[in-house]
Tab-separated table of C-alpha atoms and ligand atoms in Angstrom:
chain	number	residue	atom	x	y	z
A	1	GLU	CA	147.854	-52.625	44.657
A	2	VAL	CA	150.299	-54.586	46.767
A	3	LEU	CA	148.343	-57.619	45.612
A	4	LYS	CA	149.300	-57.028	42.017
A	5	GLN	CA	152.850	-58.044	42.842
A	6	LYS	CA	151.685	-61.157	44.645
A	7	VAL	CA	149.554	-62.676	41.891
A	8	TRP	CA	150.382	-63.846	38.369
A	9	ASP	CA	151.967	-61.110	36.207
A	10	ASP	CA	150.298	-61.133	32.773
A	11	GLU	CA	153.637	-60.203	31.154
A	12	MET	CA	155.391	-63.199	32.642
A	13	SER	CA	158.228	-64.241	30.339
A	14	SER	CA	161.044	-66.742	30.117
A	15	ASN	CA	163.633	-64.280	31.398
A	16	MET	CA	161.737	-64.032	34.696
A	17	LEU	CA	162.230	-67.750	35.304
A	18	GLY	CA	164.847	-69.151	37.666
A	19	SER	CA	167.935	-70.688	36.043
A	20	GLU	CA	166.687	-74.283	36.221
A	21	MET	CA	163.258	-73.520	34.757
A	22	LYS	CA	164.848	-71.279	32.151
A	23	LYS	CA	167.080	-74.093	30.960
A	24	LEU	CA	164.077	-76.415	30.693
A	25	TRP	CA	162.199	-73.737	28.740
A	26	GLN	CA	165.222	-73.366	26.405
A	27	ASP	CA	165.334	-77.111	25.756
A	28	TYR	CA	161.688	-77.159	24.719
A	29	GLN	CA	162.161	-74.010	22.601
A	30	ASN	CA	164.461	-75.913	20.280
A	31	ILE	CA	162.060	-78.783	19.636
A	32	ASN	CA	159.345	-78.727	16.986
A	33	THR	CA	157.862	-82.223	17.163
A	34	TYR	CA	154.642	-81.306	15.407
A	35	GLY	CA	156.096	-79.164	12.632
A	36	VAL	CA	154.518	-75.917	13.820
A	37	LYS	CA	154.838	-73.168	11.217
A	38	LEU	CA	154.919	-69.573	12.413
A	39	SER	CA	152.509	-67.415	10.435
A	40	SER	CA	154.758	-64.356	10.507
A	41	PRO	CA	158.037	-65.466	8.878
A	42	GLY	CA	160.287	-63.351	11.092
A	43	GLY	CA	158.929	-65.265	14.038
A	44	VAL	CA	156.977	-63.176	16.485
A	45	SER	CA	155.905	-59.786	15.188
A	46	SER	CA	155.776	-56.629	17.253
A	47	ARG	CA	152.255	-56.912	18.510
A	48	LEU	CA	149.746	-54.581	19.965
A	49	LYS	CA	148.771	-55.700	23.424
A	50	LEU	CA	145.049	-56.347	23.291
A	51	THR	CA	142.731	-55.403	26.144
A	52	GLY	CA	140.900	-58.127	28.048
A	53	PRO	CA	137.611	-57.661	26.140
A	54	GLU	CA	139.466	-57.627	22.791
A	55	LEU	CA	141.264	-60.808	23.710
A	56	LEU	CA	138.016	-62.475	24.753
A	57	CYS	CA	136.412	-61.562	21.426
A	58	GLN	CA	139.424	-62.843	19.511
A	59	LEU	CA	139.151	-66.133	21.387
A	60	LYS	CA	135.436	-66.392	20.612
A	61	GLU	CA	135.987	-65.602	16.936
A	62	LYS	CA	139.127	-67.579	16.173
A	63	VAL	CA	138.913	-70.683	18.322
A	64	GLU	CA	136.071	-73.086	17.687
A	65	LEU	CA	135.433	-76.047	19.954
A	66	THR	CA	135.039	-78.921	17.492
A	67	THR	CA	134.811	-82.645	18.218
A	68	LEU	CA	135.026	-85.638	15.917
A	69	THR	CA	131.779	-86.951	14.477
A	70	SER	CA	131.011	-90.222	12.676
A	71	ASP	CA	130.457	-88.485	9.328
A	72	LEU	CA	134.049	-87.180	9.072
A	73	GLU	CA	136.692	-88.765	6.877
A	74	PRO	CA	138.475	-91.090	7.452
A	75	PHE	CA	136.178	-92.284	10.241
A	76	SER	CA	133.049	-92.520	8.069
A	77	GLU	CA	134.740	-95.279	6.057
A	78	LEU	CA	135.722	-97.333	9.104
A	79	PRO	CA	133.672	-100.206	10.579
A	80	TRP	CA	133.563	-98.580	14.031
A	81	ALA	CA	132.429	-95.126	12.827
A	82	SER	CA	129.059	-95.475	14.552
A	83	GLN	CA	130.836	-95.527	17.922
A	84	LEU	CA	131.743	-91.867	17.400
A	85	PRO	CA	129.107	-89.283	18.306
A	86	GLY	CA	126.788	-88.186	15.512
A	87	LYS	CA	126.752	-84.620	16.815
A	88	GLN	CA	129.101	-82.020	18.272
A	89	LEU	CA	129.760	-81.861	22.008
A	90	THR	CA	128.356	-78.325	21.985
A	91	SER	CA	124.992	-79.471	20.665
A	92	ASP	CA	124.654	-82.424	23.081
A	93	VAL	CA	126.058	-81.034	26.355
A	94	GLY	CA	124.890	-77.969	28.291
A	95	PRO	CA	124.262	-75.090	28.147
A	96	TYR	CA	125.042	-74.405	31.791
A	97	LYS	CA	124.778	-71.220	33.853
A	98	THR	CA	127.831	-71.377	36.086
A	99	CYS	CA	130.767	-73.743	35.710
A	100	ALA	CA	133.939	-74.693	37.524
A	101	VAL	CA	137.278	-75.640	36.026
A	102	VAL	CA	139.414	-77.453	38.587
A	103	SER	CA	143.120	-77.426	37.762
A	104	SER	CA	145.044	-80.246	39.392
A	105	ALA	CA	147.549	-77.944	41.104
A	106	GLY	CA	148.998	-78.850	44.487
A	107	ALA	CA	147.863	-75.427	45.705
A	108	LEU	CA	144.319	-76.781	45.937
A	109	LEU	CA	145.321	-78.680	49.068
A	110	LYS	CA	143.971	-77.000	52.215
A	111	SER	CA	141.934	-74.624	50.068
A	112	ARG	CA	138.540	-75.804	51.401
A	113	LEU	CA	137.085	-74.837	48.018
A	114	GLY	CA	135.112	-78.079	47.664
A	115	LYS	CA	131.697	-76.655	48.579
A	116	GLU	CA	132.096	-73.676	46.275
A	117	ILE	CA	133.258	-75.875	43.389
A	118	ASP	CA	130.323	-78.280	43.814
A	119	SER	CA	127.845	-75.374	43.869
A	120	HIS	CA	128.379	-74.808	40.136
A	121	ASP	CA	126.065	-76.384	37.561
A	122	ALA	CA	128.905	-78.201	35.845
A	123	VAL	CA	132.460	-79.106	36.901
A	124	ILE	CA	135.354	-80.155	34.652
A	125	ARG	CA	138.396	-82.110	35.909
A	126	PHE	CA	141.524	-83.356	34.174
A	127	ASN	CA	143.581	-86.466	33.471
A	128	GLY	CA	144.221	-88.562	36.581
A	129	ALA	CA	142.612	-86.147	39.077
A	130	PRO	CA	140.543	-87.935	41.751
A	131	THR	CA	137.957	-86.442	44.115
A	132	ARG	CA	137.795	-89.280	46.648
A	133	GLY	CA	139.661	-88.290	49.773
A	134	PHE	CA	139.984	-84.660	48.641
A	135	GLU	CA	136.328	-83.561	48.700
A	136	GLU	CA	136.893	-80.713	51.195
A	137	ASP	CA	139.374	-79.047	48.871
A	138	VAL	CA	138.257	-79.971	45.351
A	139	GLY	CA	134.604	-81.054	45.706
A	140	SER	CA	133.034	-84.270	44.471
A	141	LYS	CA	130.984	-83.299	41.426
A	142	THR	CA	132.404	-84.181	38.004
A	143	THR	CA	130.322	-83.340	34.963
A	144	ILE	CA	133.065	-83.531	32.356
A	145	HIS	CA	136.392	-85.332	32.514
A	146	LEU	CA	138.989	-84.167	29.982
A	147	PHE	CA	142.183	-86.146	29.448
A	148	ASN	CA	145.005	-86.706	27.025
A	149	SER	CA	145.709	-89.869	25.068
A	150	LYS	CA	148.598	-90.770	27.375
A	151	VAL	CA	146.104	-91.275	30.191
A	152	MET	CA	144.136	-93.602	27.913
A	153	ALA	CA	147.167	-95.635	26.906
A	154	LYS	CA	149.564	-95.927	29.864
A	155	ASP	CA	148.872	-98.851	32.203
A	156	LYS	CA	149.367	-96.783	35.347
A	157	TYR	CA	146.154	-94.821	34.708
A	158	HIS	CA	143.930	-97.939	34.383
A	159	PHE	CA	141.780	-96.113	31.872
A	160	LEU	CA	139.521	-99.074	31.096
A	161	SER	CA	138.923	-100.150	34.693
A	162	SER	CA	139.224	-97.030	36.906
A	163	PRO	CA	135.910	-95.584	38.155
A	164	LEU	CA	137.345	-92.123	37.330
A	165	TYR	CA	136.463	-92.741	33.694
A	166	ASN	CA	133.170	-94.608	33.849
A	167	SER	CA	130.798	-91.755	34.648
A	168	GLY	CA	130.082	-88.284	33.322
A	169	VAL	CA	130.942	-86.884	29.919
A	170	LEU	CA	134.387	-87.896	28.670
A	171	VAL	CA	136.526	-85.751	26.368
A	172	ALA	CA	139.898	-86.915	25.036
A	173	TRP	CA	142.655	-85.316	22.976
A	174	ASP	CA	145.892	-86.351	21.279
A	175	PRO	CA	148.539	-84.059	19.755
A	176	ALA	CA	148.393	-84.075	15.958
A	177	PRO	CA	150.953	-82.645	13.562
A	178	PHE	CA	150.329	-78.901	13.098
A	179	SER	CA	149.304	-79.091	9.462
A	180	SER	CA	147.950	-82.590	8.994
A	181	ASP	CA	144.529	-83.770	7.943
A	182	LEU	CA	142.546	-86.216	10.056
A	183	THR	CA	143.708	-89.185	7.965
A	184	GLN	CA	147.395	-88.392	8.496
A	185	TRP	CA	146.790	-87.976	12.208
A	186	TYR	CA	144.695	-91.148	12.396
A	187	ASN	CA	147.640	-93.115	11.001
A	188	HIS	CA	150.191	-91.494	13.344
A	189	THR	CA	148.596	-90.581	16.656
A	190	GLU	CA	150.997	-89.962	19.539
A	191	TYR	CA	149.245	-92.599	21.689
A	192	PRO	CA	146.670	-95.175	20.490
A	193	ILE	CA	143.686	-92.914	21.231
A	194	PHE	CA	141.324	-94.565	18.739
A	195	LEU	CA	142.080	-98.117	19.836
A	196	GLN	CA	141.475	-97.200	23.466
A	197	TYR	CA	138.363	-95.231	22.521
A	198	GLN	CA	136.846	-98.294	20.866
A	199	LYS	CA	137.703	-100.513	23.838
A	200	HIS	CA	136.127	-98.054	26.260
A	201	LYS	CA	133.044	-97.709	24.058
A	202	LYS	CA	132.579	-101.498	24.083
A	203	LEU	CA	132.602	-101.471	27.901
A	204	HIS	CA	130.448	-98.332	28.285
A	205	PRO	CA	128.451	-97.956	25.077
A	206	ARG	CA	126.021	-95.374	26.459
A	207	GLN	CA	128.522	-93.060	28.131
A	208	PRO	CA	128.998	-89.814	26.189
A	209	PHE	CA	132.580	-89.780	24.953
A	210	TYR	CA	134.010	-87.107	22.624
A	211	ILE	CA	137.370	-86.617	20.956
A	212	LEU	CA	138.625	-83.071	20.392
A	213	HIS	CA	139.378	-82.116	16.788
A	214	PRO	CA	143.140	-81.385	16.793
A	215	ARG	CA	142.422	-78.127	14.970
A	216	PHE	CA	140.918	-76.782	18.199
A	217	GLY	CA	144.195	-77.070	20.100
A	218	TRP	CA	146.262	-75.554	17.308
A	219	GLN	CA	143.854	-72.627	16.829
A	220	LEU	CA	144.248	-71.945	20.522
A	221	TRP	CA	148.045	-72.294	20.241
A	222	GLN	CA	148.049	-69.708	17.431
A	223	LEU	CA	146.013	-67.256	19.488
A	224	ILE	CA	148.402	-67.575	22.430
A	225	GLN	CA	151.447	-67.046	20.177
A	226	ASP	CA	149.825	-64.070	18.425
A	227	ASN	CA	149.422	-62.349	21.785
A	228	MET	CA	152.834	-63.000	23.292
A	229	ALA	CA	156.025	-60.994	22.859
A	230	GLU	CA	158.310	-64.021	22.580
A	231	PRO	CA	158.152	-67.416	20.859
A	232	ILE	CA	156.254	-69.986	22.882
A	233	GLN	CA	156.788	-73.745	23.063
A	234	LYS	CA	155.690	-75.373	19.809
A	235	ASN	CA	153.470	-77.897	21.566
A	236	PRO	CA	149.706	-78.002	22.143
A	237	PRO	CA	148.150	-76.096	25.061
A	238	SER	CA	147.685	-77.964	28.339
A	239	SER	CA	144.555	-79.954	29.152
A	240	GLY	CA	143.733	-77.205	31.637
A	241	LEU	CA	143.498	-74.472	29.002
A	242	LEU	CA	141.625	-76.756	26.588
A	243	GLY	CA	139.120	-77.315	29.402
A	244	ILE	CA	138.801	-73.605	30.153
A	245	VAL	CA	137.894	-72.798	26.549
A	246	LEU	CA	135.627	-75.849	26.375
A	247	MET	CA	133.678	-74.556	29.379
A	248	MET	CA	133.551	-71.011	27.933
A	249	SER	CA	131.784	-72.659	24.972
A	250	LEU	CA	129.148	-74.336	27.199
A	251	CYS	CA	128.612	-72.006	30.168
A	252	GLU	CA	127.469	-68.457	30.920
A	253	VAL	CA	130.162	-67.929	33.553
A	254	VAL	CA	133.315	-69.952	34.139
A	255	HIS	CA	135.227	-70.019	37.427
A	256	VAL	CA	138.731	-71.430	37.195
A	257	TYR	CA	140.435	-72.695	40.367
A	258	GLU	CA	144.207	-72.630	40.999
A	259	PHE	CA	145.212	-72.247	37.371
A	260	LEU	CA	146.631	-68.876	38.413
A	261	PRO	CA	148.266	-69.724	41.738
A	262	SER	CA	146.874	-68.309	44.986
A	263	HIS	CA	148.871	-67.547	48.140
A	264	ARG	CA	149.065	-71.348	48.487
A	265	LYS	CA	151.343	-71.525	45.424
A	266	THR	CA	153.589	-74.569	45.755
A	267	ASP	CA	155.981	-76.764	43.791
A	268	LEU	CA	153.746	-79.706	44.680
A	269	CYS	CA	152.732	-80.764	41.197
A	270	HIS	CA	149.259	-82.247	41.822
A	271	TYR	CA	147.034	-82.131	44.899
A	272	TYR	CA	146.743	-85.916	44.730
A	273	GLN	CA	150.445	-86.910	44.465
A	274	ARG	CA	153.611	-86.337	46.503
A	275	PHE	CA	155.641	-85.133	43.556
A	276	TYR	CA	157.360	-81.741	43.496
A	277	ASP	CA	158.259	-79.906	40.298
A	278	ALA	CA	157.929	-76.182	39.568
A	279	ALA	CA	157.469	-77.042	35.883
A	280	CYS	CA	153.944	-78.297	36.623
A	281	THR	CA	152.896	-74.719	37.368
A	282	LEU	CA	155.254	-72.877	34.985
A	283	GLY	CA	155.309	-75.278	32.050
A	284	SER	CA	157.900	-77.297	30.183
A	285	TYR	CA	156.286	-79.211	27.325
A	286	HIS	CA	153.136	-77.069	27.274
A	287	PRO	CA	153.267	-73.270	26.740
A	288	LEU	CA	151.698	-73.022	30.206
A	289	LEU	CA	153.410	-69.756	31.186
A	290	TYR	CA	151.750	-68.021	28.237
A	291	GLU	CA	148.432	-69.780	28.780
A	292	LYS	CA	148.431	-68.210	32.229
A	293	ASN	CA	149.300	-64.755	30.854
A	294	LEU	CA	146.317	-65.061	28.526
A	295	VAL	CA	143.923	-66.147	31.277
A	296	LYS	CA	145.152	-63.347	33.551
A	297	ARG	CA	144.462	-60.776	30.829
A	298	MET	CA	140.945	-62.123	30.283
A	299	ASN	CA	140.042	-62.377	33.975
A	300	LEU	CA	136.927	-60.448	34.997
A	301	GLY	CA	137.533	-61.037	38.703
A	302	SER	CA	139.841	-59.300	41.163
A	303	ASN	CA	143.451	-59.874	42.151
A	304	LEU	CA	142.189	-60.493	45.677
A	305	LYS	CA	140.149	-63.483	44.468
A	306	ILE	CA	143.207	-64.891	42.764
A	307	TYR	CA	145.307	-64.376	45.875
A	308	VAL	CA	142.791	-65.850	48.303
A	309	ASP	CA	141.092	-68.605	46.293
A	310	GLY	CA	143.205	-68.960	43.161
A	311	ARG	CA	139.979	-68.063	41.379
A	312	VAL	CA	139.610	-66.487	37.951
A	313	THR	CA	136.243	-65.566	36.402
A	314	LEU	CA	135.681	-65.715	32.654
A	315	PRO	CA	132.557	-64.997	30.607
A	316	GLY	CA	130.936	-67.671	28.485
A	317	PHE	CA	131.007	-66.998	24.730
A	318	SER	CA	127.201	-66.927	24.571
A	319	THR	CA	127.078	-63.849	26.843
A	320	MET	CA	129.700	-61.839	24.959
A	321	ASN	CA	128.828	-59.046	22.550
A	322	CYS	CA	131.640	-58.828	20.048
B	401	C5P	O1	149.088	-82.194	35.075
B	401	C5P	P1	147.738	-82.221	34.436
B	401	C5P	O2	147.792	-81.827	32.968
B	401	C5P	O3	146.999	-83.491	34.628
B	401	C5P	O4	146.899	-81.087	35.191
B	401	C5P	C1	145.695	-80.580	34.692
B	401	C5P	C2	145.870	-79.128	34.327
B	401	C5P	O5	145.938	-78.314	35.489
B	401	C5P	C3	147.139	-78.848	33.557
B	401	C5P	O6	146.947	-79.148	32.192
B	401	C5P	C4	147.377	-77.380	33.841
B	401	C5P	O7	146.609	-76.591	32.983
B	401	C5P	C5	146.843	-77.237	35.270
B	401	C5P	N1	147.902	-77.322	36.299
B	401	C5P	C6	148.504	-76.163	36.765
B	401	C5P	N2	149.454	-76.211	37.742
B	401	C5P	C7	149.827	-77.372	38.285
B	401	C5P	C8	149.242	-78.582	37.821
B	401	C5P	C9	148.279	-78.510	36.838
B	401	C5P	O8	148.172	-75.072	36.278
B	401	C5P	N3	150.738	-77.397	39.280
């Protein structure tokens, strides 16, 4: 079990971080932008560490993938309501047998995982991640593209004109206040997600395009916090984890690539950019450290697979007997 020391430790905590990362973590600890309320008043309670199967069942039971539909208030009252899907993502998309979740980590470079990734029935990618020019390492198939509202709003992403966003199934999310209803969120989104959604819909009326219900992200946040021994950042989970749980809701088996770093682990933030920052892998805004602890605990695959391919295997919810 030499390998155990070389792959992600599922008890990773802030005090194992280097001084620079630890300071960053501290800074984010003190911010509560979305008014997150801890359910146990004393903060984090002394918890029982759940087994992998227990954790998987808790995820299946407590976190429901929900998307916005045209019948929901306040959207039903708005003139553009009919642009929103009439049905849930889960009833329109899939089910698939095997799926791939491709993190955007720099460690994917030189991985030669492209063929394996493309061999899955469905592949999800995130935010600004391209395939062109990186096919050998990340593949070329994109079934679902999940991104945050910043990608939709900031000019540098060219959301309305880039070919990255004009094919496949699109899924977007925006951080909402922790305890707000849809109307409150609609009036105070972090980025103009609904404006950009309508513009995109005008250009590509037939392309499936879903928006995650903010409750989904916060349910997932709660589950992470409930299973960690220390307080986590009070911000929504990363796009990567949202995508993992989304695929567990649509697929029989989910393979996740370079979310838990392989032997190629690097400070290179994304495989498609020359930008170095350890926080991309360890988290700053997002509770990414704890997301990775959770995924490590749920992994059905071996430490060797993580070390060699950065690959984690998770069961789809439909195959689990809880
Ligand atoms: O940075 P971005 O959010 O676009 O990357 C997509 C996802 O890939 C992240 O949300 C995170 O879950 C994962 N990621 C990672 N390590 C990196 C970069 C990204 O785990 N170095």
